[in-house]
Amino acid sequence: MSLSFANSIAVQSRTRALVPLCVGAGAYLFFLFLGDSLLQDSDSFWQIKIGQWILDHGAMPTTDFYSFTRMGAPWISTSWLSQVAFAFSHAQWGWAGPVILTAVALALAVAIFVHLLDAQIEAPRAVLFATLALLLSIHHVLARILALPVMVAWVGLLMAAADRKSAPSWTWLPLMALWANLHGGFVLGLALVGPISLEAVEHAEKGRRLSLFMRWVLFGIGALIASCCTPYGWRTLQGASNVLRLGELLSLICEWMPANFATFTPFEGALLALIAFGYYRGLVLSAPRIFLILFLTWSALTHVRSIEAFAFLVPLVLARPLGEMFPRRTPDATGADRWPARTVTALAALMIVAAGWTSTSLYMGHHRFTFTMRQTPVAAVDLLERRKVQRIFNAYQFGGYLISRDIPVFVDGRAELYGEKFVMDFFEATEGRKPELLPRLLDEYKIDATLLVADAPGPQILDQLKGWKRIYADDVAVIHVRDTADGAAAPSK
């Protein structure tokens, strides 16, 4: 009986160790199969272009050199490391490179997520949370999120320290430095240090609360310093916060829009389920945990791009209370069959990785990833290049593609560069809110041609605008030029 019991412990140990890797491998293959759906964000074009510029010049951009409206204006890239990684992968493997990198990042995030949850709750519940997190994120996953696993690891480690009523290890600070080089969202990680520290201090013994609080304060200062360990230094903080100062404009940019409950969404279902579970099970949380959940929920309601943070971080905040509510059944004996268990686990892990690599090679052998045509006005831009047009008044979502073709843009996805008033005037002029602004912008910036979205109000306004004529239209884009331009253009379709 004792031998059977020891064997069961060894099997359980091997199984638990492989669960995060298996879930991560499943997520990787899933998003690799859905790879084309990741290529829908036109910002990917200029992200890759900037990454390639960094590789070519061995320097960091400090001014704009892609637009003719802000040429030479101060601008820094707060995602330079991600851009370099995507540019390198794109140069090597085309669009398959960014897709594979994104799938790997998601796999790492899910594996880390399940591993962290598994310390508190049963593996099936951890896998369920991971599945729900992916479901909530699936419509917001784009090929530029290499920072997601770092975010999950950072918050998970901080919550683990709080659960132990101790301070975080200084060895975790490089995570913040990495996050700050990958994406401007690192400011979220800095903001969460405070409330998580209160969770640790609140449940510590009274005699050591002050010393514990001071250790968290020192760690927070260290994290702030680590976030400045980038090529831009302290300017990284300023660059990351510039987006948050765009005011009303944020409500017009898709990823910064507030959540829309006009139709039922998985996010709405998750919120309702969270509320129902709290009432049904009588879930009791400390004040800092309540604040963390409310803050993450508010962020997701305010900006849809924050739904990923809600999906992955709220379960980490709830892990300890859920573990106490549903205790894990753990055998008393530990360490049985220790080294064979580790050996088998390592071999199984290698087999899973090898299977993922083989699946990728086979899939890539007969599939070519392509960017969605709704964001790439190829034919229209070809025509503009043949006409040698110099100053193009382009749609916001076409800016990235024009940059990839080395064509100076009027505007693109770097809204923090152009500023709230400039982009608001652009949207109001082209969306029909203030059509009288359109001729003023065209004259002020000496526009030669316009390249606008086919189903937007802008082209219809231009059809009625004296001095402009439509020369091309397809399902993606419409081109108008001044009447004084050469009339030998391709006929409208």
mmCIF file of N, CA, C and O in Angstrom, residues 254-314:
data_model
loop_
_atom_site.group_PDB
_atom_site.id
_atom_site.type_symbol
_atom_site.label_atom_id
_atom_site.label_comp_id
_atom_site.label_asym_id
_atom_site.label_seq_id
_atom_site.Cartn_x
_atom_site.Cartn_y
_atom_site.Cartn_z
ATOM 1 N N CYS A 254 -10.125 52.954 -31.487
ATOM 2 C CA CYS A 254 -10.783 51.678 -31.186
ATOM 3 C C CYS A 254 -10.282 51.037 -29.902
ATOM 4 O O CYS A 254 -11.076 50.674 -29.029
ATOM 5 N N GLU A 255 -8.967 50.872 -29.745
ATOM 6 C CA GLU A 255 -8.467 50.150 -28.584
ATOM 7 C C GLU A 255 -8.592 50.930 -27.292
ATOM 8 O O GLU A 255 -8.467 50.365 -26.202
ATOM 9 N N TRP A 256 -8.817 52.235 -27.388
ATOM 10 C CA TRP A 256 -8.980 53.056 -26.192
ATOM 11 C C TRP A 256 -10.442 53.381 -25.904
ATOM 12 O O TRP A 256 -10.742 54.090 -24.947
ATOM 13 N N MET A 257 -11.359 52.867 -26.715
ATOM 14 C CA MET A 257 -12.779 53.129 -26.492
ATOM 15 C C MET A 257 -13.274 52.440 -25.222
ATOM 16 O O MET A 257 -12.711 51.420 -24.800
ATOM 17 N N PRO A 258 -14.328 52.955 -24.604
ATOM 18 C CA PRO A 258 -14.915 52.259 -23.452
ATOM 19 C C PRO A 258 -15.642 50.998 -23.896
ATOM 20 O O PRO A 258 -16.022 50.859 -25.064
ATOM 21 N N ALA A 259 -15.811 50.064 -22.984
ATOM 22 C CA ALA A 259 -16.528 48.825 -23.290
ATOM 23 C C ALA A 259 -17.959 49.140 -23.700
ATOM 24 O O ALA A 259 -18.606 50.022 -23.129
ATOM 25 N N ASN A 260 -18.453 48.407 -24.691
ATOM 26 C CA ASN A 260 -19.791 48.633 -25.227
ATOM 27 C C ASN A 260 -20.673 47.439 -24.890
ATOM 28 O O ASN A 260 -20.398 46.315 -25.310
ATOM 29 N N PHE A 261 -21.716 47.677 -24.119
ATOM 30 C CA PHE A 261 -22.621 46.611 -23.718
ATOM 31 C C PHE A 261 -23.924 46.632 -24.512
ATOM 32 O O PHE A 261 -24.939 46.091 -24.069
ATOM 33 N N ALA A 262 -23.900 47.257 -25.694
ATOM 34 C CA ALA A 262 -25.102 47.269 -26.527
ATOM 35 C C ALA A 262 -25.482 45.859 -26.945
ATOM 36 O O ALA A 262 -26.661 45.529 -27.085
ATOM 37 N N THR A 263 -24.479 45.010 -27.144
ATOM 38 C CA THR A 263 -24.703 43.593 -27.397
ATOM 39 C C THR A 263 -23.924 42.798 -26.352
ATOM 40 O O THR A 263 -22.918 43.273 -25.818
ATOM 41 N N PHE A 264 -24.377 41.580 -26.090
ATOM 42 C CA PHE A 264 -23.745 40.769 -25.056
ATOM 43 C C PHE A 264 -22.340 40.363 -25.487
ATOM 44 O O PHE A 264 -22.129 39.914 -26.615
ATOM 45 N N THR A 265 -21.375 40.532 -24.593
ATOM 46 C CA THR A 265 -19.979 40.191 -24.881
ATOM 47 C C THR A 265 -19.445 39.271 -23.788
ATOM 48 O O THR A 265 -20.003 39.215 -22.683
ATOM 49 N N PRO A 266 -18.357 38.536 -24.058
ATOM 50 C CA PRO A 266 -17.758 37.710 -23.004
ATOM 51 C C PRO A 266 -17.349 38.517 -21.785
ATOM 52 O O PRO A 266 -17.446 38.029 -20.650
ATOM 53 N N PHE A 267 -16.892 39.753 -21.999
ATOM 54 C CA PHE A 267 -16.505 40.593 -20.866
ATOM 55 C C PHE A 267 -17.706 40.888 -19.978
ATOM 56 O O PHE A 267 -17.622 40.829 -18.747
ATOM 57 N N GLU A 268 -18.842 41.186 -20.598
ATOM 58 C CA GLU A 268 -20.061 41.422 -19.821
ATOM 59 C C GLU A 268 -20.441 40.171 -19.046
ATOM 60 O O GLU A 268 -20.820 40.232 -17.865
ATOM 61 N N GLY A 269 -20.343 39.019 -19.695
ATOM 62 C CA GLY A 269 -20.655 37.763 -19.008
ATOM 63 C C GLY A 269 -19.733 37.504 -17.837
ATOM 64 O O GLY A 269 -20.159 37.029 -16.777
ATOM 65 N N ALA A 270 -18.429 37.836 -18.008
ATOM 66 C CA ALA A 270 -17.471 37.635 -16.920
ATOM 67 C C ALA A 270 -17.787 38.531 -15.728
ATOM 68 O O ALA A 270 -17.706 38.096 -14.572
ATOM 69 N N LEU A 271 -18.149 39.777 -16.001
ATOM 70 C CA LEU A 271 -18.513 40.686 -14.912
ATOM 71 C C LEU A 271 -19.732 40.177 -14.146
ATOM 72 O O LEU A 271 -19.746 40.160 -12.907
ATOM 73 N N LEU A 272 -20.759 39.760 -14.874
ATOM 74 C CA LEU A 272 -21.969 39.258 -14.226
ATOM 75 C C LEU A 272 -21.681 37.986 -13.422
ATOM 76 O O LEU A 272 -22.198 37.802 -12.309
ATOM 77 N N ALA A 273 -20.843 37.109 -13.996
ATOM 78 C CA ALA A 273 -20.495 35.868 -13.292
ATOM 79 C C ALA A 273 -19.711 36.169 -12.025
ATOM 80 O O ALA A 273 -19.916 35.522 -10.984
ATOM 81 N N LEU A 274 -18.821 37.153 -12.080
ATOM 82 C CA LEU A 274 -18.036 37.523 -10.907
ATOM 83 C C LEU A 274 -18.937 38.048 -9.795
ATOM 84 O O LEU A 274 -18.795 37.680 -8.622
ATOM 85 N N ILE A 275 -19.890 38.895 -10.175
ATOM 86 C CA ILE A 275 -20.826 39.434 -9.188
ATOM 87 C C ILE A 275 -21.704 38.321 -8.607
ATOM 88 O O ILE A 275 -21.900 38.229 -7.386
ATOM 89 N N ALA A 276 -22.210 37.441 -9.476
ATOM 90 C CA ALA A 276 -23.075 36.347 -9.022
ATOM 91 C C ALA A 276 -22.321 35.409 -8.087
ATOM 92 O O ALA A 276 -22.858 34.972 -7.051
ATOM 93 N N PHE A 277 -21.076 35.096 -8.445
ATOM 94 C CA PHE A 277 -20.286 34.188 -7.596
ATOM 95 C C PHE A 277 -20.039 34.810 -6.227
ATOM 96 O O PHE A 277 -20.115 34.134 -5.197
ATOM 97 N N GLY A 278 -19.733 36.100 -6.210
ATOM 98 C CA GLY A 278 -19.500 36.773 -4.938
ATOM 99 C C GLY A 278 -20.707 36.714 -4.022
ATOM 100 O O GLY A 278 -20.579 36.487 -2.813
ATOM 101 N N TYR A 279 -21.893 36.909 -4.600
ATOM 102 C CA TYR A 279 -23.114 36.845 -3.798
ATOM 103 C C TYR A 279 -23.436 35.401 -3.376
ATOM 104 O O TYR A 279 -23.798 35.136 -2.225
ATOM 105 N N TYR A 280 -23.308 34.470 -4.312
ATOM 106 C CA TYR A 280 -23.726 33.096 -4.056
ATOM 107 C C TYR A 280 -22.834 32.408 -3.033
ATOM 108 O O TYR A 280 -23.314 31.697 -2.141
ATOM 109 N N ARG A 281 -21.517 32.600 -3.141
ATOM 110 C CA ARG A 281 -20.591 31.923 -2.252
ATOM 111 C C ARG A 281 -20.199 32.772 -1.046
ATOM 112 O O ARG A 281 -19.479 32.307 -0.175
ATOM 113 N N GLY A 282 -20.669 34.015 -1.001
ATOM 114 C CA GLY A 282 -20.320 34.871 0.121
ATOM 115 C C GLY A 282 -18.830 35.146 0.200
ATOM 116 O O GLY A 282 -18.228 35.078 1.282
ATOM 117 N N LEU A 283 -18.221 35.438 -0.955
ATOM 118 C CA LEU A 283 -16.780 35.666 -1.016
ATOM 119 C C LEU A 283 -16.407 36.922 -0.226
ATOM 120 O O LEU A 283 -16.931 38.010 -0.484
ATOM 121 N N VAL A 284 -15.513 36.760 0.732
ATOM 122 C CA VAL A 284 -15.068 37.875 1.570
ATOM 123 C C VAL A 284 -13.639 38.233 1.195
ATOM 124 O O VAL A 284 -12.752 37.377 1.199
ATOM 125 N N LEU A 285 -13.418 39.498 0.876
ATOM 126 C CA LEU A 285 -12.101 39.972 0.446
ATOM 127 C C LEU A 285 -11.635 41.108 1.347
ATOM 128 O O LEU A 285 -12.446 41.843 1.915
ATOM 129 N N SER A 286 -10.332 41.258 1.422
ATOM 130 C CA SER A 286 -9.768 42.382 2.156
ATOM 131 C C SER A 286 -9.953 43.656 1.353
ATOM 132 O O SER A 286 -10.199 43.624 0.133
ATOM 133 N N ALA A 287 -9.810 44.794 2.015
ATOM 134 C CA ALA A 287 -9.986 46.080 1.339
ATOM 135 C C ALA A 287 -9.008 46.269 0.176
ATOM 136 O O ALA A 287 -9.405 46.724 -0.905
ATOM 137 N N PRO A 288 -7.704 45.924 0.324
ATOM 138 C CA PRO A 288 -6.799 46.089 -0.824
ATOM 139 C C PRO A 288 -7.188 45.223 -2.014
ATOM 140 O O PRO A 288 -7.085 45.656 -3.165
ATOM 141 N N ARG A 289 -7.636 43.987 -1.774
ATOM 142 C CA ARG A 289 -8.041 43.129 -2.893
ATOM 143 C C ARG A 289 -9.292 43.694 -3.573
ATOM 144 O O ARG A 289 -9.415 43.632 -4.797
ATOM 145 N N ILE A 290 -10.218 44.213 -2.785
ATOM 146 C CA ILE A 290 -11.412 44.832 -3.373
ATOM 147 C C ILE A 290 -11.004 46.007 -4.246
ATOM 148 O O ILE A 290 -11.508 46.179 -5.366
ATOM 149 N N PHE A 291 -10.077 46.820 -3.753
ATOM 150 C CA PHE A 291 -9.608 47.963 -4.537
ATOM 151 C C PHE A 291 -8.969 47.499 -5.838
ATOM 152 O O PHE A 291 -9.213 48.088 -6.911
ATOM 153 N N LEU A 292 -8.138 46.461 -5.776
ATOM 154 C CA LEU A 292 -7.476 45.962 -6.983
ATOM 155 C C LEU A 292 -8.495 45.497 -8.016
ATOM 156 O O LEU A 292 -8.378 45.810 -9.210
ATOM 157 N N ILE A 293 -9.510 44.760 -7.571
ATOM 158 C CA ILE A 293 -10.523 44.264 -8.512
ATOM 159 C C ILE A 293 -11.331 45.416 -9.087
ATOM 160 O O ILE A 293 -11.615 45.453 -10.301
ATOM 161 N N LEU A 294 -11.691 46.379 -8.252
ATOM 162 C CA LEU A 294 -12.443 47.531 -8.751
ATOM 163 C C LEU A 294 -11.604 48.345 -9.727
ATOM 164 O O LEU A 294 -12.114 48.818 -10.758
ATOM 165 N N PHE A 295 -10.324 48.519 -9.434
ATOM 166 C CA PHE A 295 -9.455 49.277 -10.325
ATOM 167 C C PHE A 295 -9.311 48.582 -11.678
ATOM 168 O O PHE A 295 -9.409 49.230 -12.731
ATOM 169 N N LEU A 296 -9.086 47.269 -11.676
ATOM 170 C CA LEU A 296 -8.947 46.531 -12.935
ATOM 171 C C LEU A 296 -10.254 46.518 -13.712
ATOM 172 O O LEU A 296 -10.263 46.591 -14.948
ATOM 173 N N THR A 297 -11.374 46.439 -12.995
ATOM 174 C CA THR A 297 -12.683 46.475 -13.660
ATOM 175 C C THR A 297 -12.933 47.850 -14.268
ATOM 176 O O THR A 297 -13.395 47.957 -15.419
ATOM 177 N N TRP A 298 -12.636 48.899 -13.527
ATOM 178 C CA TRP A 298 -12.794 50.266 -14.055
ATOM 179 C C TRP A 298 -11.925 50.472 -15.297
ATOM 180 O O TRP A 298 -12.382 51.061 -16.289
ATOM 181 N N SER A 299 -10.706 49.987 -15.258
ATOM 182 C CA SER A 299 -9.816 50.131 -16.414
ATOM 183 C C SER A 299 -10.390 49.436 -17.639
ATOM 184 O O SER A 299 -10.363 49.976 -18.752
ATOM 185 N N ALA A 300 -10.924 48.221 -17.448
ATOM 186 C CA ALA A 300 -11.491 47.475 -18.573
ATOM 187 C C ALA A 300 -12.763 48.129 -19.103
ATOM 188 O O ALA A 300 -13.032 48.098 -20.299
ATOM 189 N N LEU A 301 -13.562 48.724 -18.204
ATOM 190 C CA LEU A 301 -14.765 49.422 -18.641
ATOM 191 C C LEU A 301 -14.417 50.708 -19.386
ATOM 192 O O LEU A 301 -15.132 51.113 -20.310
ATOM 193 N N THR A 302 -13.321 51.344 -19.004
ATOM 194 C CA THR A 302 -12.938 52.618 -19.602
ATOM 195 C C THR A 302 -12.263 52.444 -20.942
ATOM 196 O O THR A 302 -12.512 53.218 -21.887
ATOM 197 N N HIS A 303 -11.390 51.420 -21.066
ATOM 198 C CA HIS A 303 -10.654 51.185 -22.311
ATOM 199 C C HIS A 303 -10.663 49.684 -22.603
ATOM 200 O O HIS A 303 -10.213 48.883 -21.780
ATOM 201 N N VAL A 304 -11.134 49.302 -23.792
ATOM 202 C CA VAL A 304 -11.235 47.879 -24.108
ATOM 203 C C VAL A 304 -9.874 47.199 -24.139
ATOM 204 O O VAL A 304 -9.782 45.977 -23.955
ATOM 205 N N ARG A 305 -8.803 47.962 -24.373
ATOM 206 C CA ARG A 305 -7.485 47.346 -24.398
ATOM 207 C C ARG A 305 -7.077 46.846 -23.018
ATOM 208 O O ARG A 305 -6.131 46.056 -22.902
ATOM 209 N N SER A 306 -7.769 47.284 -21.968
ATOM 210 C CA SER A 306 -7.447 46.847 -20.607
ATOM 211 C C SER A 306 -8.180 45.578 -20.215
ATOM 212 O O SER A 306 -8.006 45.095 -19.086
ATOM 213 N N ILE A 307 -8.987 45.041 -21.131
ATOM 214 C CA ILE A 307 -9.713 43.810 -20.810
ATOM 215 C C ILE A 307 -8.736 42.663 -20.589
ATOM 216 O O ILE A 307 -8.969 41.780 -19.746
ATOM 217 N N GLU A 308 -7.614 42.635 -21.325
ATOM 218 C CA GLU A 308 -6.618 41.584 -21.112
ATOM 219 C C GLU A 308 -6.084 41.623 -19.685
ATOM 220 O O GLU A 308 -5.909 40.585 -19.038
ATOM 221 N N ALA A 309 -5.802 42.834 -19.186
ATOM 222 C CA ALA A 309 -5.318 42.951 -17.808
ATOM 223 C C ALA A 309 -6.365 42.455 -16.826
ATOM 224 O O ALA A 309 -6.042 41.746 -15.855
ATOM 225 N N PHE A 310 -7.627 42.812 -17.040
ATOM 226 C CA PHE A 310 -8.715 42.321 -16.188
ATOM 227 C C PHE A 310 -8.757 40.797 -16.216
ATOM 228 O O PHE A 310 -8.861 40.143 -15.173
ATOM 229 N N ALA A 311 -8.667 40.220 -17.407
ATOM 230 C CA ALA A 311 -8.828 38.774 -17.565
ATOM 231 C C ALA A 311 -7.714 37.993 -16.882
ATOM 232 O O ALA A 311 -7.955 36.930 -16.290
ATOM 233 N N PHE A 312 -6.491 38.493 -16.945
ATOM 234 C CA PHE A 312 -5.361 37.748 -16.394
ATOM 235 C C PHE A 312 -5.027 38.116 -14.948
ATOM 236 O O PHE A 312 -4.462 37.291 -14.220
ATOM 237 N N LEU A 313 -5.344 39.332 -14.529
ATOM 238 C CA LEU A 313 -4.911 39.772 -13.201
ATOM 239 C C LEU A 313 -5.951 39.565 -12.117
ATOM 240 O O LEU A 313 -5.593 39.298 -10.963
ATOM 241 N N VAL A 314 -7.237 39.691 -12.443
ATOM 242 C CA VAL A 314 -8.264 39.488 -11.415
ATOM 243 C C VAL A 314 -8.180 38.079 -10.811
ATOM 244 O O VAL A 314 -8.253 37.924 -9.581
#
